[in-house]
């Protein structure tokens, strides 16, 4: 029990104190890791679709909120985190950096094109801002500059850089090593034909490209990666990660690895090492097969086709299966096929770790408590508006196993995929694997494989261990999800390795794969599921005694965590 006890103890270590004169935090110990909690998908007033619905918080104010400060949401409503975050990235939409700079703070241009943006940016009227500025720009397959930039492209280029610099300045100023880490980032917001193929770009440190890379100028994922490759060089200290999100709204697009060039496959593998499995616009883990119901994939489901909400029976088989292939589990399986086809290159272009984040557009990173959330940015302050998007949720968090709370340590963990996502709670979980038998009653072998890594080639059936510590709600079950490419056929399975209807608090469970094929490329990840608690819709309607007005509002939710996979790639 020695190693397991050490793991649980590490979970309880408090936040580290201020950095000393050394290059590490005071409590740093080499190879001793603890969980740090963060949000890598947060929008401030510098995002058009946040500004348009009344968000006033700057990146600096969003970072202050994440550290525990209060933030004014309406004239009568404020928000404050019960538990501050350890790290965060403000990821405003790069496409409108210049437009916001010109039409709002700091220029406040009196150009007529700005009028709707400056006069209708409220929760009630924000739809007009969205329709006038957002939809015409990022939904075209060949996007065009906004009209205000057509007449003076040089000024737009200058203001684009100025806004990017303002974001960097506020992010770097908020960085407080060992206490609170900030990452410079932005969102590349491709929405061709209304399909969400968005990516967040996160940088290791303050060394970043001179210009943010936006969809209107670089309208394909390949161009995004190429621009990073040309303008962000590790030898200069610049490193970046690209994180796809909302693949549940992507209609199965932007992951075409079957026909991609070797260059694009290599660039994808280099930059897209993580994927966001959960955020406020739905869960992206998996979908059941066409025409089937399966509780395995029925969690916070938000179905769309070209971003239009739909019911499951509104799709053709071809549309459903295309969309299904873009969910996380489908992408992980596609990666196995691509790996097998790569022959001697041995490249899996979809070898992605798993994180969660919020995608909040109110500057409220980390506000994921079902009892505290007031609805998406559109609904804050009004139950009726919030219930229009009752299928949305507070979003998730990312847990990072790192040695200390600094940019380098956290970024290293993100790169090696020793991370996991949750739907909001701070469940602390590890997934370990070995070619030796694992037991919760004995020490962990020296040759242990952490989540995000690869098993060595072996003929032995691998063993897995999941260690979990509950947050506020007992854990009800732990599962291992497996995908493999066996004899040319993709297969997946789900195995419950621990279950207790009464719930558990501190759990160690082991499982040895009984059906291992040492010639089949495979992956395994763990899913930890809590006991049921009230969903935010139930909390809100009960607070106003109006549940009878909203069908299906009185629901419960079983919050969960998903670890990054462990791969076997023979």
Coordinates of C-alpha atoms in Angstrom, one line a residue:
X1 CA 0.0 0.0 0.0
X2 CA 3.0 2.3 0.2
X3 CA 2.8 3.7 -3.3
X4 CA -1.0 4.1 -3.2
X5 CA -0.8 5.9 0.1
X6 CA 1.8 8.2 -1.3
X7 CA -0.5 9.0 -4.2
X8 CA -3.5 9.8 -1.9
X9 CA -1.3 11.9 0.3
X10 CA 0.0 13.9 -2.7
X11 CA -3.6 14.7 -3.6
X12 CA -4.0 16.5 -0.3
X13 CA -0.9 18.7 -0.5
X14 CA -1.9 22.4 -0.3
X15 CA -1.1 25.0 -2.9
X16 CA 2.6 25.8 -2.9
X17 CA 3.9 28.9 -1.3
X18 CA 5.6 31.8 -3.2
X19 CA 8.7 31.0 -5.2
X20 CA 12.0 31.3 -3.5
X21 CA 15.2 32.4 -5.1
X22 CA 15.7 29.0 -6.5
X23 CA 14.4 28.0 -9.9
X24 CA 11.7 25.7 -8.3
X25 CA 8.8 26.3 -6.0
X26 CA 9.6 25.7 -2.3
X27 CA 7.8 22.3 -2.1
X28 CA 9.2 21.0 -5.4
X29 CA 10.4 17.4 -5.3
X30 CA 11.7 15.8 -8.5
X31 CA 9.3 13.2 -9.9
X32 CA 6.7 13.9 -7.2
X33 CA 3.6 15.1 -8.8
X34 CA 0.3 16.5 -7.6
X35 CA -2.9 17.6 -9.3
X36 CA -3.3 21.2 -10.4
X37 CA -6.7 22.4 -11.6
X38 CA -7.3 24.7 -14.5
X39 CA -9.4 26.0 -17.4
X40 CA -7.8 26.4 -20.8
X41 CA -10.9 27.8 -22.6
X42 CA -12.1 31.1 -21.3
X43 CA -13.5 34.2 -23.2
X44 CA -13.4 37.8 -22.0
X45 CA -14.9 41.0 -23.5
X46 CA -12.2 40.8 -26.1
X47 CA -14.2 38.0 -27.8
X48 CA -17.0 39.4 -30.0
X49 CA -19.6 36.8 -29.0
X50 CA -18.9 37.5 -25.4
X51 CA -18.9 41.3 -25.8
X52 CA -22.1 41.1 -27.9
X53 CA -24.0 39.5 -25.0
X54 CA -22.9 42.0 -22.4
X55 CA -19.6 40.6 -21.0
X56 CA -17.5 43.5 -19.8
X57 CA -14.6 41.6 -18.1
X58 CA -11.2 42.1 -19.5
X59 CA -8.6 39.3 -19.5
X60 CA -7.1 40.8 -16.4
X61 CA -10.4 40.7 -14.6
X62 CA -11.0 37.1 -15.8
X63 CA -7.7 36.1 -14.3
X64 CA -8.5 37.9 -11.0
X65 CA -11.8 36.0 -10.9
X66 CA -10.0 32.7 -11.4
X67 CA -7.8 33.5 -8.4
X68 CA -10.8 34.0 -6.2
X69 CA -12.0 37.5 -6.8
X70 CA -15.6 38.5 -7.4
X71 CA -16.9 39.5 -10.8
X72 CA -19.9 41.6 -11.6
X73 CA -22.2 39.8 -14.1
X74 CA -25.2 42.1 -14.0
X75 CA -26.3 45.1 -12.0
X76 CA -27.6 42.7 -9.3
X77 CA -25.6 39.5 -9.8
X78 CA -21.9 38.7 -9.0
X79 CA -20.0 35.5 -9.1
X80 CA -17.1 34.2 -7.1
X81 CA -15.3 30.8 -7.1
X82 CA -15.6 28.8 -3.9
X83 CA -12.2 27.2 -4.9
X84 CA -9.8 29.3 -7.0
X85 CA -8.1 27.7 -10.0
X86 CA -4.4 26.9 -10.1
X87 CA -4.0 27.9 -13.8
X88 CA -5.9 29.4 -16.7
X89 CA -5.7 30.6 -20.2
X90 CA -7.9 33.4 -21.7
X91 CA -8.5 32.2 -25.3
X92 CA -10.3 35.0 -27.1
X93 CA -11.3 34.6 -30.7
X94 CA -8.5 35.9 -32.9
X95 CA -10.8 36.6 -35.8
X96 CA -12.1 39.8 -34.3
X97 CA -9.1 41.2 -32.4
X98 CA -9.0 44.2 -34.8
X99 CA -12.8 44.7 -34.9
X100 CA -13.1 44.9 -31.1
X101 CA -10.1 47.2 -30.8
X102 CA -11.6 49.6 -33.4
X103 CA -15.3 49.6 -32.4
X104 CA -14.9 49.2 -28.7
X105 CA -12.1 49.8 -26.2
X106 CA -9.8 51.5 -26.8
X107 CA -10.7 53.3 -30.1
X108 CA -14.5 53.5 -29.8
X109 CA -14.7 54.4 -33.5
X110 CA -17.8 56.3 -34.6
X111 CA -17.9 54.4 -37.9
X112 CA -21.5 53.4 -38.6
X113 CA -20.4 49.8 -39.0
X114 CA -19.8 49.7 -35.2
X115 CA -23.2 50.9 -34.2
X116 CA -25.0 47.6 -33.6
X117 CA -22.0 46.3 -31.7
X118 CA -21.9 49.2 -29.3
X119 CA -25.7 49.7 -29.0
X120 CA -27.0 46.2 -28.8
X121 CA -24.4 44.4 -26.6
X122 CA -26.8 43.1 -24.0
X123 CA -28.1 39.7 -22.9
X124 CA -31.4 40.6 -24.4
X125 CA -30.2 42.0 -27.8
X126 CA -26.9 40.2 -28.3
X127 CA -28.5 38.0 -30.9
X128 CA -28.4 41.0 -33.3
X129 CA -24.7 41.5 -32.7
X130 CA -24.1 37.8 -33.3
X131 CA -26.1 37.9 -36.6
X132 CA -24.6 41.1 -37.9
X133 CA -20.9 40.4 -37.1
X134 CA -20.2 36.8 -36.1
X135 CA -22.2 34.8 -38.7
X136 CA -21.1 36.7 -41.8
X137 CA -17.4 36.3 -41.0
X138 CA -16.5 32.8 -39.7
X139 CA -19.2 30.7 -41.4
X140 CA -17.9 31.1 -44.9
X141 CA -15.7 28.4 -46.4
X142 CA -13.6 31.2 -47.9
X143 CA -13.9 33.9 -45.3
X144 CA -13.5 37.6 -46.1
X145 CA -12.4 40.6 -44.0
X146 CA -15.0 42.5 -42.1
X147 CA -16.2 45.6 -44.0
X148 CA -14.5 48.0 -41.6
X149 CA -11.2 46.4 -42.5
X150 CA -11.7 46.4 -46.3
X151 CA -11.2 50.2 -46.5
X152 CA -8.1 50.4 -44.3
X153 CA -6.4 47.0 -44.1
X154 CA -3.2 48.5 -42.8
X155 CA -5.0 50.0 -39.8
X156 CA -6.7 46.6 -39.2
X157 CA -3.4 44.8 -39.3
X158 CA -2.0 47.3 -36.7
X159 CA -5.0 47.0 -34.4
X160 CA -4.9 43.2 -34.7
X161 CA -1.4 43.2 -33.3
X162 CA -2.2 45.8 -30.7
X163 CA -5.1 43.7 -29.3
X164 CA -2.9 40.6 -29.3
X165 CA -0.2 42.5 -27.4
X166 CA -2.8 43.7 -24.8
X167 CA -3.8 40.1 -24.2
X168 CA -0.2 39.1 -23.8
X169 CA 0.5 41.9 -21.4
X170 CA -2.5 41.1 -19.2
X171 CA -1.8 37.4 -19.2
X172 CA 1.9 37.8 -18.4
X173 CA 1.1 40.3 -15.6
X174 CA -1.3 37.8 -14.0
X175 CA 1.2 35.0 -14.0
X176 CA 2.4 34.3 -10.4
X177 CA 4.7 31.2 -10.3
X178 CA 3.9 28.6 -7.7
X179 CA 0.6 30.4 -6.9
X180 CA -1.3 30.9 -10.1
X181 CA -0.2 30.2 -13.6
X182 CA -1.4 31.9 -16.8
X183 CA -0.9 30.8 -20.4
X184 CA -1.0 33.1 -23.4
X185 CA -3.4 31.8 -25.9
X186 CA -6.1 32.5 -28.5
X187 CA -8.9 30.6 -30.3
X188 CA -8.9 29.9 -34.0
X189 CA -12.6 29.8 -34.8
X190 CA -13.2 28.0 -38.1
X191 CA -17.0 27.5 -38.6
X192 CA -17.3 26.8 -42.3
X193 CA -21.0 26.1 -43.3
X194 CA -21.8 26.5 -39.6
X195 CA -19.8 23.4 -38.6
X196 CA -17.6 24.1 -35.5
X197 CA -14.0 23.1 -36.1
X198 CA -12.5 25.4 -33.5
X199 CA -9.1 25.1 -31.9
X200 CA -7.5 26.8 -28.9
X201 CA -3.8 27.6 -29.2
X202 CA -1.8 27.5 -25.9
X203 CA 1.8 28.7 -25.6
X204 CA 4.4 27.6 -23.2
X205 CA 5.5 31.0 -22.1
X206 CA 5.7 34.7 -23.1
X207 CA 7.6 33.9 -26.3
X208 CA 4.8 33.9 -28.9
X209 CA 4.3 34.8 -32.6
X210 CA 4.0 38.5 -33.4
X211 CA 0.5 37.9 -34.8
X212 CA -2.3 35.6 -33.6
X213 CA -3.4 33.2 -36.3
X214 CA -7.0 33.6 -37.3
X215 CA -9.5 31.7 -39.5
X216 CA -10.2 34.5 -41.9
X217 CA -6.6 34.7 -43.0
X218 CA -5.7 31.0 -42.5
X219 CA -8.9 29.0 -43.1
X220 CA -7.7 25.4 -42.6
X221 CA -6.2 23.5 -39.7
X222 CA -3.2 22.8 -41.9
X223 CA -2.6 26.5 -42.4
X224 CA -2.8 27.0 -38.6
X225 CA -0.2 24.3 -38.0
X226 CA 2.0 25.6 -40.8
X227 CA 1.9 29.2 -39.4
X228 CA 2.9 27.9 -36.0
X229 CA 5.7 25.9 -37.5
X230 CA 7.0 29.0 -39.3
X231 CA 6.6 31.5 -36.5
X232 CA 7.0 29.6 -33.3
X233 CA 10.4 27.9 -33.0
X234 CA 11.4 25.8 -29.9
X235 CA 15.0 26.9 -30.4
X236 CA 13.8 30.4 -29.7
X237 CA 11.8 29.3 -26.7
X238 CA 8.4 29.3 -28.4
X239 CA 6.3 26.2 -28.1
X240 CA 2.5 25.7 -28.7
X241 CA -0.3 23.2 -28.3
X242 CA -3.4 23.2 -30.5
X243 CA -6.5 21.8 -28.7
X244 CA -9.7 21.0 -30.8
X245 CA -13.0 21.4 -29.0
X246 CA -16.7 21.0 -29.5
X247 CA -16.2 18.1 -31.9
X248 CA -19.8 17.3 -31.0
X249 CA -20.8 20.3 -33.2
X250 CA -18.2 19.7 -35.9
X251 CA -20.2 17.4 -38.1
X252 CA -17.2 15.1 -38.3
X253 CA -15.1 17.6 -40.2
X254 CA -11.4 18.7 -40.0
X255 CA -10.0 15.3 -39.0
X256 CA -9.5 13.9 -42.4
X257 CA -6.4 11.9 -41.8
X258 CA -7.2 9.3 -44.5
X259 CA -6.0 11.4 -47.4
X260 CA -3.8 14.0 -45.7
X261 CA -0.2 14.5 -46.8
X262 CA 2.7 13.2 -44.7
X263 CA 3.5 16.8 -43.8
X264 CA 0.0 17.5 -42.5
X265 CA -0.1 14.3 -40.6
X266 CA 3.2 15.1 -38.9
X267 CA 2.1 18.6 -38.1
X268 CA -1.2 17.4 -36.6
X269 CA 0.7 14.9 -34.4
X270 CA 3.2 17.6 -33.4
X271 CA 0.6 20.2 -32.3
X272 CA -2.7 18.5 -31.6
X273 CA -1.7 16.4 -28.6
X274 CA -4.8 17.1 -26.6
X275 CA -8.6 17.3 -27.2
X276 CA -11.3 18.9 -25.1
X277 CA -13.9 16.3 -24.2
X278 CA -16.3 18.4 -22.2
X279 CA -17.4 22.1 -22.2
X280 CA -20.6 24.1 -21.8
X281 CA -21.8 23.3 -25.3
X282 CA -22.0 19.6 -24.6
X283 CA -20.0 16.5 -24.2
X284 CA -17.8 15.0 -27.0
X285 CA -16.9 11.6 -25.7
X286 CA -18.9 9.3 -27.9
X287 CA -22.2 8.6 -29.7
X288 CA -23.9 5.2 -30.0
X289 CA -24.3 3.5 -33.3
X290 CA -27.0 4.9 -35.6
X291 CA -30.5 4.1 -34.4
X292 CA -29.4 2.7 -31.1
X293 CA -29.7 4.0 -27.5
X294 CA -26.8 3.4 -25.2
X295 CA -26.4 5.0 -21.8
X296 CA -22.6 4.7 -22.3
X297 CA -22.8 7.7 -24.6
X298 CA -25.8 9.5 -23.2
X299 CA -24.1 12.2 -21.1
X300 CA -24.8 15.9 -21.5
X301 CA -25.5 15.2 -25.2
X302 CA -26.0 18.3 -27.4
X303 CA -26.7 17.3 -31.0
X304 CA -26.4 19.6 -33.9
X305 CA -26.1 19.5 -37.7
X306 CA -24.3 22.5 -39.1
X307 CA -24.7 24.0 -35.6
X308 CA -28.5 23.7 -35.7
X309 CA -29.9 21.8 -32.7
X310 CA -31.5 18.5 -33.7
X311 CA -32.9 15.3 -32.2
X312 CA -31.3 11.9 -32.7
X313 CA -33.9 10.9 -35.3
X314 CA -33.2 13.9 -37.5
X315 CA -30.1 12.5 -39.1
X316 CA -29.5 10.2 -42.0
X317 CA -27.2 7.2 -41.3
X318 CA -24.4 8.9 -43.3
X319 CA -24.7 12.1 -41.4
X320 CA -24.8 10.4 -38.0
X321 CA -21.8 8.1 -38.6
X322 CA -19.8 11.1 -40.0
X323 CA -20.6 13.1 -36.9
X324 CA -20.0 10.1 -34.7
X325 CA -16.5 9.7 -36.1
X326 CA -15.5 13.1 -34.9
X327 CA -16.3 12.5 -31.2
X328 CA -13.3 11.7 -29.0
X329 CA -13.7 7.9 -29.0
X330 CA -14.2 7.9 -32.8
X331 CA -11.1 10.0 -33.3
X332 CA -9.0 7.8 -31.1
X333 CA -10.1 4.8 -33.2
X334 CA -9.4 6.6 -36.5
X335 CA -5.9 7.2 -35.1
X336 CA -5.3 3.5 -34.8
X337 CA -6.2 3.0 -38.5
X338 CA -3.9 5.9 -39.5
X339 CA -1.1 4.4 -37.4
X340 CA -1.5 1.0 -39.1
X341 CA -1.4 2.6 -42.5
X342 CA 1.7 4.7 -41.7
X343 CA 3.8 1.5 -42.1
X344 CA 7.4 2.2 -41.1
X345 CA 6.7 5.8 -40.1
X346 CA 4.9 4.5 -37.0
X347 CA 2.9 7.8 -36.7
X348 CA -0.5 8.1 -35.0
X349 CA -1.8 11.6 -35.9
X350 CA -4.7 11.4 -33.5
X351 CA -2.8 10.3 -30.4
X352 CA -4.5 12.8 -28.2
X353 CA -4.8 13.3 -24.4
X354 CA -8.1 14.3 -22.8
X355 CA -8.9 17.5 -21.0
X356 CA -12.1 19.5 -20.0
X357 CA -12.7 23.2 -19.8
X358 CA -15.6 25.6 -19.7
X359 CA -15.7 27.7 -22.9
X360 CA -17.3 30.4 -20.7
X361 CA -18.1 33.6 -22.5
X362 CA -18.6 35.5 -19.3
X363 CA -15.0 35.7 -18.1
X364 CA -15.8 33.1 -15.3
X365 CA -13.2 30.4 -15.8
X366 CA -13.7 27.5 -13.4
X367 CA -17.3 28.3 -12.5
X368 CA -18.5 24.7 -12.9
X369 CA -20.6 24.1 -9.8
X370 CA -24.1 23.1 -10.8
X371 CA -25.5 25.0 -7.9
X372 CA -23.7 28.2 -8.8
X373 CA -23.9 28.3 -12.5
X374 CA -26.6 30.8 -13.9
X375 CA -26.7 29.5 -17.4
X376 CA -24.5 30.4 -20.4
X377 CA -23.7 34.0 -21.2
X378 CA -27.0 34.4 -23.0
X379 CA -29.0 33.5 -19.9
X380 CA -27.3 35.1 -17.0
X381 CA -29.9 36.9 -14.9
X382 CA -33.0 35.3 -16.4
X383 CA -34.3 31.8 -15.9
X384 CA -36.3 32.0 -19.1
X385 CA -33.3 32.8 -21.2
X386 CA -31.1 30.2 -19.4
X387 CA -33.7 27.5 -20.1
X388 CA -33.7 28.2 -23.8
X389 CA -30.3 26.4 -23.7
X390 CA -31.2 23.9 -21.1
X391 CA -29.1 21.3 -23.0
X392 CA -25.9 23.3 -22.2
X393 CA -24.0 22.8 -19.0
X394 CA -21.4 24.6 -16.7
X395 CA -18.5 23.0 -18.6
X396 CA -15.5 21.1 -17.2
X397 CA -12.0 21.4 -15.8
X398 CA -8.6 20.0 -16.7
X399 CA -6.5 18.2 -14.1
X400 CA -2.8 18.2 -14.6
X401 CA -0.3 15.9 -12.8
X402 CA 2.8 18.1 -12.5
X403 CA 5.7 18.7 -10.1
X404 CA 4.9 22.3 -9.5
X405 CA 2.6 25.1 -10.5
X406 CA 4.7 26.9 -13.1
X407 CA 4.4 27.4 -16.8
X408 CA 7.2 25.0 -17.7
X409 CA 6.0 22.2 -15.4
X410 CA 2.4 22.4 -16.4
X411 CA 3.2 22.7 -20.1
X412 CA 5.5 19.7 -19.9
X413 CA 2.6 17.7 -18.4
X414 CA 0.2 18.9 -21.1
X415 CA 2.7 17.8 -23.8
X416 CA 3.2 14.3 -22.4
X417 CA -0.6 14.1 -21.9
X418 CA -0.4 13.3 -18.2
X419 CA -3.7 15.1 -17.9
X420 CA -7.4 14.4 -17.6
X421 CA -10.7 16.1 -17.9
X422 CA -13.8 16.3 -15.7
X423 CA -17.3 17.6 -16.2
X424 CA -16.7 20.0 -13.3
X425 CA -15.9 18.2 -10.0
X426 CA -12.3 17.9 -8.8
X427 CA -12.2 14.1 -8.7
X428 CA -8.5 13.2 -8.5
X429 CA -7.6 10.2 -10.6
X430 CA -4.6 8.4 -12.0
X431 CA -4.5 5.7 -14.6
X432 CA -1.4 3.5 -14.6
X433 CA -0.4 0.5 -16.7
X434 CA 2.2 -2.2 -16.7
X435 CA 3.2 -5.4 -18.4
X436 CA 3.6 -6.8 -14.9
X437 CA 0.6 -7.6 -12.7
X438 CA -0.6 -4.6 -10.6
X439 CA -2.1 -4.9 -7.1
X440 CA -3.4 -2.3 -4.8
X441 CA -1.8 -4.2 -1.9
X442 CA 1.7 -4.0 -3.2
X443 CA 4.2 -1.4 -4.4
X444 CA 3.9 -0.1 -8.0
X445 CA 6.6 -1.6 -10.3
X446 CA 9.4 0.6 -11.4
X447 CA 8.5 0.3 -15.1
X448 CA 5.1 1.9 -14.7
X449 CA 3.3 3.6 -17.6
X450 CA 1.3 6.8 -16.8
X451 CA -1.7 8.0 -18.7
X452 CA -0.8 9.7 -22.0
X453 CA 2.1 7.3 -22.6
X454 CA 2.6 4.1 -24.5
X455 CA 3.1 0.5 -23.4
X456 CA 6.2 -1.2 -24.7
X457 CA 5.8 -4.0 -27.1
X458 CA 4.8 -7.1 -25.1
X459 CA 3.2 -10.5 -25.3
X460 CA 1.9 -10.2 -21.7
X461 CA -1.7 -9.1 -21.1
X462 CA -1.3 -5.6 -19.7
X463 CA -2.5 -4.7 -16.2
X464 CA -4.2 -1.3 -15.3
X465 CA -4.7 0.4 -12.0
X466 CA -7.0 3.3 -11.4
X467 CA -6.6 5.4 -8.2
X468 CA -9.3 7.9 -7.4
X469 CA -10.2 10.3 -4.7
X470 CA -13.7 11.7 -4.6
X471 CA -14.4 15.4 -4.5
X472 CA -17.7 16.3 -2.8
X473 CA -19.8 13.5 -4.0
X474 CA -19.0 9.7 -3.6
X475 CA -17.8 7.8 -6.6
X476 CA -20.2 5.2 -7.9
X477 CA -18.3 3.3 -10.6
X478 CA -15.0 3.2 -12.5
X479 CA -14.8 1.9 -16.0
X480 CA -12.1 1.1 -18.6
X481 CA -12.9 1.9 -22.2
X482 CA -10.8 0.1 -24.8
X483 CA -10.5 0.6 -28.5
X484 CA -8.4 -1.6 -30.8
X485 CA -7.8 -2.4 -34.5
X486 CA -7.9 -6.2 -34.6
X487 CA -7.6 -8.0 -37.9
X488 CA -8.5 -4.9 -39.8
X489 CA -11.7 -4.3 -37.7
X490 CA -12.2 -1.5 -35.2
X491 CA -13.6 -2.7 -31.9
X492 CA -14.4 -1.1 -28.6
X493 CA -15.5 -2.3 -25.2
X494 CA -16.4 -0.9 -21.8
X495 CA -15.6 -2.8 -18.6
X496 CA -16.7 -1.8 -15.1
X497 CA -13.7 -2.5 -12.8
X498 CA -15.2 -1.1 -9.6
X499 CA -18.8 -0.4 -8.6
X500 CA -20.6 0.4 -5.4
X501 CA -24.2 1.7 -5.3
X502 CA -23.5 3.3 -1.9
X503 CA -20.5 5.1 -3.3
X504 CA -16.8 5.2 -2.4
X505 CA -14.4 7.9 -1.4
X506 CA -10.8 6.7 -1.8
X507 CA -10.6 3.9 -4.4
X508 CA -7.9 1.7 -5.9
X509 CA -9.0 -0.8 -8.5
X510 CA -7.0 -3.0 -10.8
X511 CA -7.8 -4.9 -14.0
X512 CA -5.9 -7.1 -16.4
X513 CA -7.1 -7.0 -20.0
X514 CA -8.2 -10.6 -20.7
X515 CA -8.5 -10.2 -24.4
X516 CA -5.2 -8.6 -25.4
X517 CA -3.8 -9.1 -28.9
X518 CA -0.2 -8.1 -29.1
X519 CA -0.5 -7.4 -32.8
X520 CA -3.4 -5.0 -32.5
X521 CA -2.9 -1.3 -32.0
X522 CA -5.0 -0.3 -29.0
X523 CA -5.9 2.3 -26.4
X524 CA -7.4 2.3 -22.9
X525 CA -8.8 5.2 -20.8
X526 CA -10.6 5.3 -17.5
X527 CA -13.9 6.9 -16.8
X528 CA -14.8 7.7 -13.1
X529 CA -18.5 8.3 -12.4
X530 CA -20.0 10.0 -9.4
X531 CA -23.4 9.3 -7.7
X532 CA -26.3 11.4 -9.0
X533 CA -26.7 15.0 -7.9
X534 CA -29.1 17.7 -9.0
X535 CA -28.4 19.3 -12.4
X536 CA -28.2 23.1 -12.7
X537 CA -31.6 23.2 -14.4
X538 CA -33.2 21.6 -11.4
X539 CA -31.4 23.9 -9.0
X540 CA -32.5 27.0 -10.8
X541 CA -36.1 26.1 -11.4
X542 CA -36.5 25.0 -7.8
X543 CA -35.0 28.3 -6.5
X544 CA -37.8 30.2 -8.4
X545 CA -40.5 27.6 -7.8
X546 CA -41.1 27.3 -11.5
X547 CA -40.1 23.7 -12.4
X548 CA -43.6 22.9 -13.7
X549 CA -43.0 25.5 -16.5
X550 CA -39.9 23.7 -17.9
X551 CA -40.2 20.1 -19.2
X552 CA -37.4 17.8 -18.0
X553 CA -35.7 20.5 -15.9
X554 CA -35.8 18.5 -12.7
X555 CA -32.9 16.2 -13.8
X556 CA -30.0 14.7 -12.0
X557 CA -26.5 14.4 -13.3
X558 CA -23.7 11.9 -12.7
X559 CA -20.6 14.0 -13.0
X560 CA -17.4 12.2 -14.2
X561 CA -13.8 12.3 -15.1
X562 CA -12.0 10.9 -18.2
X563 CA -8.3 10.1 -18.1
X564 CA -6.0 10.5 -21.1
X565 CA -5.5 7.1 -22.8
X566 CA -2.6 4.7 -22.6
X567 CA -1.7 3.4 -26.0
X568 CA -0.2 0.1 -27.4
X569 CA 1.2 0.7 -30.8
X570 CA 3.1 -2.4 -32.1

